[in-house]
Short mmCIF file of C-alpha atoms in Angstrom, two decimals:
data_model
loop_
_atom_site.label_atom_id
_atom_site.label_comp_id
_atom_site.label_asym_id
_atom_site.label_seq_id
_atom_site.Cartn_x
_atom_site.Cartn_y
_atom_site.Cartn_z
CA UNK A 1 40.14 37.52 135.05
CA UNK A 2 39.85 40.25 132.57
CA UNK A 3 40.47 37.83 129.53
CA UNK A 4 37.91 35.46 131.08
CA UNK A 5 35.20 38.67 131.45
CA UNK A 6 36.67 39.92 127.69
CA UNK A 7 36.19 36.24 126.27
CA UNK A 8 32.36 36.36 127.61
CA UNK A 9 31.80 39.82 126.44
CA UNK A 10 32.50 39.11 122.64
CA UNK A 11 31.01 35.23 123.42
CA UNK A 12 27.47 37.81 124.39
CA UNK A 13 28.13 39.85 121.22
CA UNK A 14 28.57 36.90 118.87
CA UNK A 15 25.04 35.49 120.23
CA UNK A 16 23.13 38.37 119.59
CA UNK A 17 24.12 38.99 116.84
CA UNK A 18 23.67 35.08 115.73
CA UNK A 19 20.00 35.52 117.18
CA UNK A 20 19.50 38.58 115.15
CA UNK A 21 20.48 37.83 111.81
CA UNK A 22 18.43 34.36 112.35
CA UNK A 23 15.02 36.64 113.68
CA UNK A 24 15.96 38.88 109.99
CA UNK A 25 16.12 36.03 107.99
CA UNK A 26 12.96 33.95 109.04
CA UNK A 27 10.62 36.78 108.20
CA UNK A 28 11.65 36.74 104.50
CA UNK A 29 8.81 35.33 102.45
CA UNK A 30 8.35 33.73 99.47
CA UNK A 31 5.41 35.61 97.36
CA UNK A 32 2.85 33.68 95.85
CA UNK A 33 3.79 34.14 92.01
CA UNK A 34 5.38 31.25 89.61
CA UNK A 35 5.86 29.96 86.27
CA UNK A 36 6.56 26.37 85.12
CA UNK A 37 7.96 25.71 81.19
CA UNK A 38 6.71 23.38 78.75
CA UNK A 39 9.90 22.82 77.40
CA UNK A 40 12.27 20.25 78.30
CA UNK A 41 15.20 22.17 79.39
CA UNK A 42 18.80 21.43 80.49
CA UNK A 43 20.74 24.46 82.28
CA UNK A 44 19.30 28.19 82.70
CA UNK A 45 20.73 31.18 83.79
CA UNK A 46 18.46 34.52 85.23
CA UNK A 47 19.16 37.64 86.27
CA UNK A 48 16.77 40.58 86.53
CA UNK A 49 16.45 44.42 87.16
CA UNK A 50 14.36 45.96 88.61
CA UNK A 51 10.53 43.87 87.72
CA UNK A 52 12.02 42.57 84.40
CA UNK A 53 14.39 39.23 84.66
CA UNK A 54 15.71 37.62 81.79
CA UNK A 55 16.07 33.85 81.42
CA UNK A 56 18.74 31.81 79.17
CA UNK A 57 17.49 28.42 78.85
CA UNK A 58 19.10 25.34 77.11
CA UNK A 59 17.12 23.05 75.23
CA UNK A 60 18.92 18.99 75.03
CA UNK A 61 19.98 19.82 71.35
CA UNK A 62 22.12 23.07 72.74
CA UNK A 63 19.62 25.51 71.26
CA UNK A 64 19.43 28.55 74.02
CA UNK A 65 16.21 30.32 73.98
CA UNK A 66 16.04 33.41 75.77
CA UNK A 67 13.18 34.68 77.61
CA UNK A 68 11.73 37.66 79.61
CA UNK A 69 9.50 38.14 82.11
CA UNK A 70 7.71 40.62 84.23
CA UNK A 71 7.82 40.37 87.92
CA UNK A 72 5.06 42.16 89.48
CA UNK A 73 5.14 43.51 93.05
CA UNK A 74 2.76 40.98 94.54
CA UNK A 75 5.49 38.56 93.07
CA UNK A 76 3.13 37.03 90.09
CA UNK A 77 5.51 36.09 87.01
CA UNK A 78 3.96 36.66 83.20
CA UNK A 79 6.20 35.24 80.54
CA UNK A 80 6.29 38.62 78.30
CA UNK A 81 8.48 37.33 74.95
CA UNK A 82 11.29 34.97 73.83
CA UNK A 83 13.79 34.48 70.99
CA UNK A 84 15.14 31.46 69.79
CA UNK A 85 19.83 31.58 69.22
CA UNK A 86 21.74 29.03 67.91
CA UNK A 87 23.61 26.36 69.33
CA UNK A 88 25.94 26.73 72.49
CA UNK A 89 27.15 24.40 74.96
CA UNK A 90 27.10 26.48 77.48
CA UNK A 91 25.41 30.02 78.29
CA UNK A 92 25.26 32.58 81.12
CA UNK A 93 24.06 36.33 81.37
CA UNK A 94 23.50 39.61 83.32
CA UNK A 95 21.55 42.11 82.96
CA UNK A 96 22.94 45.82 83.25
CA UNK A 97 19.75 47.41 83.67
CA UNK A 98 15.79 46.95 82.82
CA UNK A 99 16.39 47.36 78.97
CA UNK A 100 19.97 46.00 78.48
CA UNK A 101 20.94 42.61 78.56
CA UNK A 102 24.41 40.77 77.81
CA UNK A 103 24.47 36.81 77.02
CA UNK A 104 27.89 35.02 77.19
CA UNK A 105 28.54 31.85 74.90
CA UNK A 106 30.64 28.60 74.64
CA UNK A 107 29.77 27.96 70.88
CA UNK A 108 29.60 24.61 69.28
CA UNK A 109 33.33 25.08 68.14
CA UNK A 110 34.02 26.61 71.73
CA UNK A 111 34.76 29.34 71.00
CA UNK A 112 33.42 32.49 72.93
CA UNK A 113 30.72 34.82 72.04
CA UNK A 114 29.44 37.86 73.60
CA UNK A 115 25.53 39.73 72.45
CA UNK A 116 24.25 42.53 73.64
CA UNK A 117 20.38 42.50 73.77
CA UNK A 118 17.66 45.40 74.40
CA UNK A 119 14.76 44.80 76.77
CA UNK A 120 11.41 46.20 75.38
CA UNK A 121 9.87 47.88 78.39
CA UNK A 122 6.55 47.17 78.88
CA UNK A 123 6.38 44.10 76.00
CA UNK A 124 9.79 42.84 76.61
CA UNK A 125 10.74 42.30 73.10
CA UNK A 126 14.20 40.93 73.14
CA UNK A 127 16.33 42.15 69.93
CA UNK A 128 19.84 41.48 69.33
CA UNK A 129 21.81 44.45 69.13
CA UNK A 130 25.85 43.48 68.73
CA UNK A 131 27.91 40.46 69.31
CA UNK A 132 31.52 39.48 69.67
CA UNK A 133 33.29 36.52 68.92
CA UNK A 134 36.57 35.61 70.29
CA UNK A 135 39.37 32.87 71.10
CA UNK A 136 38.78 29.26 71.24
CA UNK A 137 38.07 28.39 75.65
CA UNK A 138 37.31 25.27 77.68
CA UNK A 139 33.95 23.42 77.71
CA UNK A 140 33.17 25.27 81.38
CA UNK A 141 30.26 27.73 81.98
CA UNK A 142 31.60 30.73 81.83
CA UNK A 143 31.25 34.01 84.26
CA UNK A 144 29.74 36.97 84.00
CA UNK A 145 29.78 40.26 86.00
CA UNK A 146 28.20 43.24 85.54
CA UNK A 147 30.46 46.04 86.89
CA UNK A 148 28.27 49.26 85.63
CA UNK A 149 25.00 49.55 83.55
CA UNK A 150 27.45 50.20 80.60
CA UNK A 151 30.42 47.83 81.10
CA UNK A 152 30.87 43.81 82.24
CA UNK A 153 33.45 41.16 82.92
CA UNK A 154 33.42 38.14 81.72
CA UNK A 155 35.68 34.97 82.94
CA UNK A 156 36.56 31.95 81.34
CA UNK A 157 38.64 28.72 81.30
CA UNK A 158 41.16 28.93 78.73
CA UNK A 159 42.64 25.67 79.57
CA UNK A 160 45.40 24.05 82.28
CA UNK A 161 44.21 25.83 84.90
CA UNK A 162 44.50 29.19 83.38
CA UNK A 163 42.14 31.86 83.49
CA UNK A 164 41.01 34.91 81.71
CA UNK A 165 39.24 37.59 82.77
CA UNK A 166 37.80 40.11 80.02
CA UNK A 167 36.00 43.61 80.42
CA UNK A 168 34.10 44.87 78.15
CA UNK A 169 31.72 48.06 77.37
CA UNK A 170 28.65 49.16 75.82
CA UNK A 171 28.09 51.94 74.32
CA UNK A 172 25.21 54.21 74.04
CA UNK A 173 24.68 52.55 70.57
CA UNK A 174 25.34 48.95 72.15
CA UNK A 175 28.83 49.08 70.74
CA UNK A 176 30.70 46.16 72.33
CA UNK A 177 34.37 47.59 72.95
CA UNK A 178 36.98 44.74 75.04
#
């Protein structure tokens, strides 16, 4: 009898707790702001700090274009700056805070690069400020992770099922040490 009045117990628990999380999650809302491109684009990657986000988009001819934005409170989205890279086929990013940015690259040759960008605040000017290039990987998207707002992993395919995983820091002078 006491299993059967333990196993209804945790069966009460589980349900309100169910119920709960389901009343939290319906009164998220979607605010009212947007953008739409005019480019034709292929794959993007975003991340954001804070009320700036940063956008890696790939054109169909592997050219990435990055671009920022500013997120306002009431949620409207203004398209602050871009800058045009080279070829890559593939691209992801984080950023490690609201003026620091770090893109990860599968080049044309496959080979991996890592930049380091600063954020303008307030005009989000996006300026390359060090990169690193590195061994030859698989054709996969890699990973990114930021760990602090000065250092980053990064994880790729480096072929047969293998996998590396790579930290790296910035410092104050966007040094990129692995």
């Amino acid at each position: 009898m006491k299993n059967f009045k333990f196993f209804f117990q945790l069966f009460a628990l589980v349900v309100f707790c169910f119920a709960t999380t389901i009343s939290h999650a319906q009164s998220v809302q979607l605010l009212p702001g947007s953008t739409i491109t005019t480019h034709d684009y292929e794959t993007a990657a975003a991340d954001g700090a804070e009320n700036v986000s940063l956008v890696a988009f790939q054109k169909p001819s592997s050219q990435i274009r990055l671009a920022s934005y500013f997120i306002s409170s009431t949620g409207s989205v203004d398209l602050q700056n871009t800058l045009d890279l080279g070829n890559a086929k593939q691209a992801n990013l984080t950023m490690l805070s609201t003026t620091r940015a770090v893109l990860v690259q599968i080049l044309t040759d496959n080979k991996l690069k890592v930049m380091v960008f600063k954020i303008g605040l307030g005009n989000g000017n996006i300026e390359e400020k060090a990169s690193w290039i590195g061994p030859v990987v698989n054709n996969i998207k890699p990973a990114i992770v930021k760990r602090s707002v000065s250092s980053f992993a990064v994880g790729v395919s480096i072929g047969a099922g293998n996998f590396r995983l790579t930290t790296f820091t910035v410092d104050p002078n966007s040094n990129i040490y692995k």
